[in-house]
Amino acid sequence: MKPFRILFRSINDGLRSVFRNFSLSTASILCTTITLILVSLAILVSINVNSFTKDLEHDLTIVVFMDRDSTDEDAEVIQRKIEGLSNVDSVEYASKEVVKAEMMGESDTFSAIMGSWNADTNPLQNEFTIKVKEAKGLNKTAKEIEKYDKVDSVQYGEGMVEKMVSLFGVIQKSTIVIVVALVVVTAFLISNTIKITIFSRRNEIEIMRLVGTSNFVIRLPFLFEGFFLGIIGSIIPILITIYGYMFAYDKLGGYLFSNIIRMVKPTSFVFTVALVLLAIGAIVGMFGSFRSVRKHLKI
Amino acid sequence: MKFIKIQDCYKVYKNGVTATAGLNLEISKGEFVFIIGATGCGKSTLIKMLYREEKPTKGKVIVGGIDVAKLRNGKVYKLRRKLGIVFQDFKLLPKLTVFENVAFPLNSMGLKKSEIKPRVLKALELVGLKEKVRSYPNELSAGMQQRVCIARAMVNSPKLLICDEPTGNLDPETSKEVMDVLDSINKELGTTIVMVTHDKDIVNRMKKRVILLDNGILASDELKGKYKAHETV
Ligand SMILES: Nc1ncnc2c1ncn2[C@@H]1O[C@H](COP(=O)(O)OP(=O)(O)O)[C@@H](O)[C@H]1O
Ligand SMILES: [Mg+2]
């Protein structure tokens, strides 16, 4: 079949060029490798941080204590206001009688002391327990609720946790910037490598044109060259992703930063990450060569 | 309908040079035509328009029914497959054998090996170099190299062969060999040949149609023409 023969020849040509311009190819491949290792690190860290903050967020609660003279009607009004806040996931109300009953159930000592309290002498406060959707907005949501009428005080997550969450956010954003910059540099390097190949083969290309080779067939080998540069550059990052992560998981016993962050188990997701790296390598490589081919292989 | 038809054709390059100025020309199938004239008079420009290396700025150039000016870049290869081109500087690939050089156009079209081989051998037979299939270009004399180029140009069995000073780098003896090959291709296969040349002796000996250009204008067009004394460059 004609198309298959052309395809096969182009693949063959593209691969041969990779090895013919060895020093230049090596530079492109190395750059791709470094970039993809960083991409892999960025992805693995964000997956872990995300799962960790999800865990955190799940546990983060705001407890709202009502004024002692507040009534059940006040509670209803405030519950509705709280439910209207965007970051609020769930709200649970417990009157001071309910709290008392719960505490009495927890220990005999409590039970003995609290048993003598009646509705008027009960020193506990009516309270709401609120679960939020995102750790990030915890602070703001709590401050908002504190302003409400008939609210005495609020208690919420420790400052440390919030600071960590926002620090991770900053790290994640700067990693994205660095990775994007590296991807651009890689594309340029690959594009430059292809440019050199195009120049070194300009006689052949000129003859191809003169004897009636279609543009597509002339260009195809160069696209494959970029494709292979990207693919070869992704091999080491892929191995690092799969084996490196498994190794790290075993070594660290599944926790990062002395038991603060539980690592995500190295299941199928490392292979998904590996596939993403392969795809990025291939796309960056083809994009780099496409740029060069468009610029230097005009007819 | 003539095979090649050039009507009121102007070519003005980007730098403002007018290479052809209102050419009118017709060439029939099977003709052998020399294009002569002083250096810079527009000979190469004229034939470049035939294979769409250049587009006419104004006027029409029609080759085998294809309007060259209207041909889109992406379709140029279709025109080129219908003609063969031979240059003064051969343009052979040094790392390929004679066989591979001649097979080059067919290979890049994705033809099967079993289709390529007989056509390459036939083309090499046409130029008398069948026994050189395994040689590399630098192992051949200049005349042989040019014959390999002719074989490569003929491997697609084109109806038109365009030659830009094919004997420009050859001594008179080898030039004659090459001209004999071209003459037999024209006579036996009926291939139309348009050849740019500076070589007086060849033109005078062959007694073919001669088109003389002078500053981009058709100065004379004679069947069985000759170089005249004042035209020597
Ligand atoms: N690509 C080009 N750009 C600008 N000027 C050109 C180009 N090619 C040829 N010319 C000019 O056009 C004129 C005709 O050139 P050419 O057709 O090559 O002449 P010939 O082949 O008869 O020697 C010359 O003056 C030449 O300098
Ligand atoms: Mg010329």
PDB file of N, CA and C in Angstrom, chain A residues 205-275:
ATOM      1  N   ILE A 205      15.974  17.898  -0.403  1.00  0.00           N
ATOM      2  CA  ILE A 205      14.656  18.509  -0.420  1.00  0.00           C
ATOM      3  C   ILE A 205      14.410  19.224  -1.746  1.00  0.00           C
ATOM      4  N   GLU A 206      15.442  19.917  -2.238  1.00  0.00           N
ATOM      5  CA  GLU A 206      15.301  20.621  -3.526  1.00  0.00           C
ATOM      6  C   GLU A 206      14.982  19.619  -4.631  1.00  0.00           C
ATOM      7  N   ILE A 207      15.714  18.499  -4.619  1.00  0.00           N
ATOM      8  CA  ILE A 207      15.479  17.492  -5.660  1.00  0.00           C
ATOM      9  C   ILE A 207      14.083  16.901  -5.517  1.00  0.00           C
ATOM     10  N   MET A 208      13.688  16.641  -4.281  1.00  0.00           N
ATOM     11  CA  MET A 208      12.334  16.111  -4.064  1.00  0.00           C
ATOM     12  C   MET A 208      11.290  17.017  -4.702  1.00  0.00           C
ATOM     13  N   ARG A 209      11.460  18.312  -4.471  1.00  0.00           N
ATOM     14  CA  ARG A 209      10.491  19.253  -5.050  1.00  0.00           C
ATOM     15  C   ARG A 209      10.507  19.183  -6.557  1.00  0.00           C
ATOM     16  N   LEU A 210      11.725  19.151  -7.127  1.00  0.00           N
ATOM     17  CA  LEU A 210      11.826  19.183  -8.583  1.00  0.00           C
ATOM     18  C   LEU A 210      11.231  17.937  -9.217  1.00  0.00           C
ATOM     19  N   VAL A 211      11.352  16.793  -8.549  1.00  0.00           N
ATOM     20  CA  VAL A 211      10.836  15.573  -9.157  1.00  0.00           C
ATOM     21  C   VAL A 211       9.383  15.302  -8.787  1.00  0.00           C
ATOM     22  N   GLY A 212       8.752  16.242  -8.064  1.00  0.00           N
ATOM     23  CA  GLY A 212       7.314  16.109  -7.852  1.00  0.00           C
ATOM     24  C   GLY A 212       6.923  15.330  -6.618  1.00  0.00           C
ATOM     25  N   THR A 213       7.651  15.536  -5.534  1.00  0.00           N
ATOM     26  CA  THR A 213       7.242  14.939  -4.261  1.00  0.00           C
ATOM     27  C   THR A 213       6.284  15.911  -3.590  1.00  0.00           C
ATOM     28  N   SER A 214       5.200  15.400  -3.041  1.00  0.00           N
ATOM     29  CA  SER A 214       4.218  16.311  -2.459  1.00  0.00           C
ATOM     30  C   SER A 214       4.769  16.907  -1.167  1.00  0.00           C
ATOM     31  N   ASN A 215       4.288  18.083  -0.809  1.00  0.00           N
ATOM     32  CA  ASN A 215       4.745  18.770   0.402  1.00  0.00           C
ATOM     33  C   ASN A 215       4.622  17.883   1.624  1.00  0.00           C
ATOM     34  N   PHE A 216       3.501  17.203   1.689  1.00  0.00           N
ATOM     35  CA  PHE A 216       3.226  16.361   2.844  1.00  0.00           C
ATOM     36  C   PHE A 216       4.316  15.303   3.025  1.00  0.00           C
ATOM     37  N   VAL A 217       4.664  14.673   1.916  1.00  0.00           N
ATOM     38  CA  VAL A 217       5.676  13.616   1.980  1.00  0.00           C
ATOM     39  C   VAL A 217       7.054  14.197   2.323  1.00  0.00           C
ATOM     40  N   ILE A 218       7.317  15.425   1.823  1.00  0.00           N
ATOM     41  CA  ILE A 218       8.595  16.065   2.152  1.00  0.00           C
ATOM     42  C   ILE A 218       8.659  16.378   3.645  1.00  0.00           C
ATOM     43  N   ARG A 219       7.544  16.795   4.200  1.00  0.00           N
ATOM     44  CA  ARG A 219       7.547  17.264   5.585  1.00  0.00           C
ATOM     45  C   ARG A 219       7.469  16.149   6.623  1.00  0.00           C
ATOM     46  N   LEU A 220       6.835  15.064   6.253  1.00  0.00           N
ATOM     47  CA  LEU A 220       6.558  14.004   7.223  1.00  0.00           C
ATOM     48  C   LEU A 220       7.782  13.523   8.014  1.00  0.00           C
ATOM     49  N   PRO A 221       8.931  13.242   7.348  1.00  0.00           N
ATOM     50  CA  PRO A 221      10.075  12.741   8.118  1.00  0.00           C
ATOM     51  C   PRO A 221      10.514  13.712   9.217  1.00  0.00           C
ATOM     52  N   PHE A 222      10.393  15.006   8.962  1.00  0.00           N
ATOM     53  CA  PHE A 222      10.836  15.984   9.953  1.00  0.00           C
ATOM     54  C   PHE A 222       9.894  15.998  11.154  1.00  0.00           C
ATOM     55  N   LEU A 223       8.614  15.804  10.882  1.00  0.00           N
ATOM     56  CA  LEU A 223       7.662  15.719  11.986  1.00  0.00           C
ATOM     57  C   LEU A 223       7.956  14.489  12.836  1.00  0.00           C
ATOM     58  N   PHE A 224       8.293  13.387  12.162  1.00  0.00           N
ATOM     59  CA  PHE A 224       8.638  12.182  12.920  1.00  0.00           C
ATOM     60  C   PHE A 224       9.917  12.393  13.726  1.00  0.00           C
ATOM     61  N   GLU A 225      10.850  13.125  13.161  1.00  0.00           N
ATOM     62  CA  GLU A 225      12.096  13.371  13.892  1.00  0.00           C
ATOM     63  C   GLU A 225      11.798  14.055  15.230  1.00  0.00           C
ATOM     64  N   GLY A 226      10.975  15.100  15.181  1.00  0.00           N
ATOM     65  CA  GLY A 226      10.607  15.802  16.415  1.00  0.00           C
ATOM     66  C   GLY A 226       9.850  14.887  17.361  1.00  0.00           C
ATOM     67  N   PHE A 227       8.960  14.118  16.794  1.00  0.00           N
ATOM     68  CA  PHE A 227       8.182  13.154  17.565  1.00  0.00           C
ATOM     69  C   PHE A 227       9.116  12.202  18.324  1.00  0.00           C
ATOM     70  N   PHE A 228      10.106  11.669  17.610  1.00  0.00           N
ATOM     71  CA  PHE A 228      11.021  10.723  18.264  1.00  0.00           C
ATOM     72  C   PHE A 228      11.886  11.410  19.315  1.00  0.00           C
ATOM     73  N   LEU A 229      12.323  12.638  19.031  1.00  0.00           N
ATOM     74  CA  LEU A 229      13.114  13.366  20.034  1.00  0.00           C
ATOM     75  C   LEU A 229      12.315  13.481  21.328  1.00  0.00           C
ATOM     76  N   GLY A 230      11.037  13.831  21.193  1.00  0.00           N
ATOM     77  CA  GLY A 230      10.182  13.968  22.370  1.00  0.00           C
ATOM     78  C   GLY A 230       9.970  12.644  23.093  1.00  0.00           C
ATOM     79  N   ILE A 231       9.737  11.588  22.304  1.00  0.00           N
ATOM     80  CA  ILE A 231       9.484  10.270  22.895  1.00  0.00           C
ATOM     81  C   ILE A 231      10.736   9.759  23.622  1.00  0.00           C
ATOM     82  N   ILE A 232      11.893   9.901  22.964  1.00  0.00           N
ATOM     83  CA  ILE A 232      13.124   9.418  23.591  1.00  0.00           C
ATOM     84  C   ILE A 232      13.386  10.212  24.870  1.00  0.00           C
ATOM     85  N   GLY A 233      13.110  11.519  24.799  1.00  0.00           N
ATOM     86  CA  GLY A 233      13.314  12.354  25.974  1.00  0.00           C
ATOM     87  C   GLY A 233      12.398  12.002  27.134  1.00  0.00           C
ATOM     88  N   SER A 234      11.303  11.303  26.858  1.00  0.00           N
ATOM     89  CA  SER A 234      10.363  11.004  27.947  1.00  0.00           C
ATOM     90  C   SER A 234      10.643   9.657  28.612  1.00  0.00           C
ATOM     91  N   ILE A 235      11.612   8.902  28.093  1.00  0.00           N
ATOM     92  CA  ILE A 235      11.853   7.555  28.649  1.00  0.00           C
ATOM     93  C   ILE A 235      12.307   7.624  30.104  1.00  0.00           C
ATOM     94  N   ILE A 236      13.364   8.408  30.355  1.00  0.00           N
ATOM     95  CA  ILE A 236      13.894   8.477  31.728  1.00  0.00           C
ATOM     96  C   ILE A 236      12.854   9.048  32.693  1.00  0.00           C
ATOM     97  N   PRO A 237      12.193  10.151  32.358  1.00  0.00           N
ATOM     98  CA  PRO A 237      11.150  10.643  33.266  1.00  0.00           C
ATOM     99  C   PRO A 237      10.074   9.612  33.565  1.00  0.00           C
ATOM    100  N   ILE A 238       9.720   8.813  32.572  1.00  0.00           N
ATOM    101  CA  ILE A 238       8.688   7.795  32.798  1.00  0.00           C
ATOM    102  C   ILE A 238       9.181   6.748  33.797  1.00  0.00           C
ATOM    103  N   LEU A 239      10.434   6.310  33.616  1.00  0.00           N
ATOM    104  CA  LEU A 239      10.988   5.331  34.552  1.00  0.00           C
ATOM    105  C   LEU A 239      11.060   5.921  35.958  1.00  0.00           C
ATOM    106  N   ILE A 240      11.494   7.174  36.027  1.00  0.00           N
ATOM    107  CA  ILE A 240      11.585   7.821  37.339  1.00  0.00           C
ATOM    108  C   ILE A 240      10.206   7.894  37.981  1.00  0.00           C
ATOM    109  N   THR A 241       9.206   8.243  37.164  1.00  0.00           N
ATOM    110  CA  THR A 241       7.853   8.367  37.706  1.00  0.00           C
ATOM    111  C   THR A 241       7.369   7.047  38.295  1.00  0.00           C
ATOM    112  N   ILE A 242       7.532   5.988  37.511  1.00  0.00           N
ATOM    113  CA  ILE A 242       6.969   4.711  37.954  1.00  0.00           C
ATOM    114  C   ILE A 242       7.799   4.111  39.084  1.00  0.00           C
ATOM    115  N   TYR A 243       9.093   3.904  38.820  1.00  0.00           N
ATOM    116  CA  TYR A 243       9.903   3.213  39.824  1.00  0.00           C
ATOM    117  C   TYR A 243      10.311   4.138  40.953  1.00  0.00           C
ATOM    118  N   GLY A 244      10.616   5.391  40.604  1.00  0.00           N
ATOM    119  CA  GLY A 244      11.024   6.356  41.624  1.00  0.00           C
ATOM    120  C   GLY A 244       9.934   6.557  42.662  1.00  0.00           C
ATOM    121  N   TYR A 245       8.704   6.673  42.199  1.00  0.00           N
ATOM    122  CA  TYR A 245       7.614   6.918  43.142  1.00  0.00           C
ATOM    123  C   TYR A 245       7.367   5.694  44.026  1.00  0.00           C
ATOM    124  N   MET A 246       7.406   4.523  43.394  1.00  0.00           N
ATOM    125  CA  MET A 246       7.209   3.297  44.184  1.00  0.00           C
ATOM    126  C   MET A 246       8.305   3.191  45.237  1.00  0.00           C
ATOM    127  N   PHE A 247       9.527   3.487  44.814  1.00  0.00           N
ATOM    128  CA  PHE A 247      10.668   3.417  45.716  1.00  0.00           C
ATOM    129  C   PHE A 247      10.485   4.404  46.877  1.00  0.00           C
ATOM    130  N   ALA A 248      10.127   5.625  46.531  1.00  0.00           N
ATOM    131  CA  ALA A 248       9.961   6.657  47.565  1.00  0.00           C
ATOM    132  C   ALA A 248       8.851   6.266  48.531  1.00  0.00           C
ATOM    133  N   TYR A 249       7.784   5.712  47.986  1.00  0.00           N
ATOM    134  CA  TYR A 249       6.655   5.315  48.830  1.00  0.00           C
ATOM    135  C   TYR A 249       7.092   4.253  49.852  1.00  0.00           C
ATOM    136  N   ASP A 250       7.854   3.285  49.334  1.00  0.00           N
ATOM    137  CA  ASP A 250       8.346   2.233  50.232  1.00  0.00           C
ATOM    138  C   ASP A 250       9.292   2.792  51.278  1.00  0.00           C
ATOM    139  N   LYS A 251      10.246   3.607  50.810  1.00  0.00           N
ATOM    140  CA  LYS A 251      11.290   4.142  51.698  1.00  0.00           C
ATOM    141  C   LYS A 251      10.689   4.993  52.808  1.00  0.00           C
ATOM    142  N   LEU A 252       9.714   5.817  52.414  1.00  0.00           N
ATOM    143  CA  LEU A 252       9.165   6.763  53.381  1.00  0.00           C
ATOM    144  C   LEU A 252       7.998   6.168  54.160  1.00  0.00           C
ATOM    145  N   GLY A 253       7.684   4.940  53.852  1.00  0.00           N
ATOM    146  CA  GLY A 253       6.590   4.283  54.553  1.00  0.00           C
ATOM    147  C   GLY A 253       5.240   4.929  54.287  1.00  0.00           C
ATOM    148  N   GLY A 254       5.133   5.619  53.159  1.00  0.00           N
ATOM    149  CA  GLY A 254       3.838   6.182  52.773  1.00  0.00           C
ATOM    150  C   GLY A 254       3.533   7.552  53.350  1.00  0.00           C
ATOM    151  N   TYR A 255       4.531   8.153  54.042  1.00  0.00           N
ATOM    152  CA  TYR A 255       4.261   9.490  54.589  1.00  0.00           C
ATOM    153  C   TYR A 255       5.335  10.487  54.189  1.00  0.00           C
ATOM    154  N   LEU A 256       4.918  11.721  53.978  1.00  0.00           N
ATOM    155  CA  LEU A 256       5.856  12.802  53.676  1.00  0.00           C
ATOM    156  C   LEU A 256       5.943  13.734  54.871  1.00  0.00           C
ATOM    157  N   PHE A 257       7.068  14.395  55.044  1.00  0.00           N
ATOM    158  CA  PHE A 257       7.263  15.376  56.122  1.00  0.00           C
ATOM    159  C   PHE A 257       6.854  14.794  57.487  1.00  0.00           C
ATOM    160  N   SER A 258       7.552  13.786  57.891  1.00  0.00           N
ATOM    161  CA  SER A 258       7.324  13.134  59.179  1.00  0.00           C
ATOM    162  C   SER A 258       5.840  12.990  59.522  1.00  0.00           C
ATOM    163  N   ASN A 259       5.197  12.133  58.750  1.00  0.00           N
ATOM    164  CA  ASN A 259       3.827  11.705  59.077  1.00  0.00           C
ATOM    165  C   ASN A 259       2.735  12.767  58.959  1.00  0.00           C
ATOM    166  N   ILE A 260       3.050  13.899  58.356  1.00  0.00           N
ATOM    167  CA  ILE A 260       1.984  14.886  58.199  1.00  0.00           C
ATOM    168  C   ILE A 260       1.133  14.514  56.983  1.00  0.00           C
ATOM    169  N   ILE A 261       1.814  14.253  55.865  1.00  0.00           N
ATOM    170  CA  ILE A 261       1.081  13.993  54.631  1.00  0.00           C
ATOM    171  C   ILE A 261       1.089  12.501  54.326  1.00  0.00           C
ATOM    172  N   ARG A 262      -0.080  11.949  54.179  1.00  0.00           N
ATOM    173  CA  ARG A 262      -0.175  10.570  53.751  1.00  0.00           C
ATOM    174  C   ARG A 262       0.002  10.533  52.228  1.00  0.00           C
ATOM    175  N   MET A 263       0.969   9.726  51.737  1.00  0.00           N
ATOM    176  CA  MET A 263       1.198   9.664  50.289  1.00  0.00           C
ATOM    177  C   MET A 263       0.094   8.863  49.612  1.00  0.00           C
ATOM    178  N   VAL A 264      -0.179   9.241  48.356  1.00  0.00           N
ATOM    179  CA  VAL A 264      -1.157   8.472  47.580  1.00  0.00           C
ATOM    180  C   VAL A 264      -0.486   7.168  47.177  1.00  0.00           C
ATOM    181  N   LYS A 265      -1.204   6.065  47.302  1.00  0.00           N
ATOM    182  CA  LYS A 265      -0.615   4.756  46.970  1.00  0.00           C
ATOM    183  C   LYS A 265      -0.223   4.702  45.493  1.00  0.00           C
ATOM    184  N   PRO A 266       0.964   4.140  45.200  1.00  0.00           N
ATOM    185  CA  PRO A 266       1.402   4.096  43.790  1.00  0.00           C
ATOM    186  C   PRO A 266       0.629   3.043  43.007  1.00  0.00           C
ATOM    187  N   THR A 267      -0.620   3.304  42.755  1.00  0.00           N
ATOM    188  CA  THR A 267      -1.427   2.366  41.976  1.00  0.00           C
ATOM    189  C   THR A 267      -1.407   2.789  40.521  1.00  0.00           C
ATOM    190  N   SER A 268      -2.494   2.611  39.842  1.00  0.00           N
ATOM    191  CA  SER A 268      -2.521   2.874  38.405  1.00  0.00           C
ATOM    192  C   SER A 268      -2.220   4.332  38.069  1.00  0.00           C
ATOM    193  N   PHE A 269      -2.340   5.226  39.058  1.00  0.00           N
ATOM    194  CA  PHE A 269      -2.174   6.629  38.703  1.00  0.00           C
ATOM    195  C   PHE A 269      -0.752   6.957  38.234  1.00  0.00           C
ATOM    196  N   VAL A 270       0.276   6.217  38.706  1.00  0.00           N
ATOM    197  CA  VAL A 270       1.623   6.499  38.202  1.00  0.00           C
ATOM    198  C   VAL A 270       1.727   6.179  36.708  1.00  0.00           C
ATOM    199  N   PHE A 271       0.968   5.175  36.279  1.00  0.00           N
ATOM    200  CA  PHE A 271       0.998   4.852  34.850  1.00  0.00           C
ATOM    201  C   PHE A 271       0.271   5.918  34.050  1.00  0.00           C
ATOM    202  N   THR A 272      -0.775   6.460  34.632  1.00  0.00           N
ATOM    203  CA  THR A 272      -1.461   7.569  33.959  1.00  0.00           C
ATOM    204  C   THR A 272      -0.508   8.758  33.820  1.00  0.00           C
ATOM    205  N   VAL A 273       0.220   9.053  34.912  1.00  0.00           N
ATOM    206  CA  VAL A 273       1.192  10.150  34.852  1.00  0.00           C
ATOM    207  C   VAL A 273       2.240   9.855  33.783  1.00  0.00           C
ATOM    208  N   ALA A 274       2.717   8.613  33.723  1.00  0.00           N
ATOM    209  CA  ALA A 274       3.715   8.222  32.726  1.00  0.00           C
ATOM    210  C   ALA A 274       3.182   8.462  31.314  1.00  0.00           C
ATOM    211  N   LEU A 275       1.923   8.117  31.118  1.00  0.00           N
ATOM    212  CA  LEU A 275       1.298   8.308  29.810  1.00  0.00           C
ATOM    213  C   LEU A 275       1.208   9.787  29.457  1.00  0.00           C
TER     214      LEU A 275
END
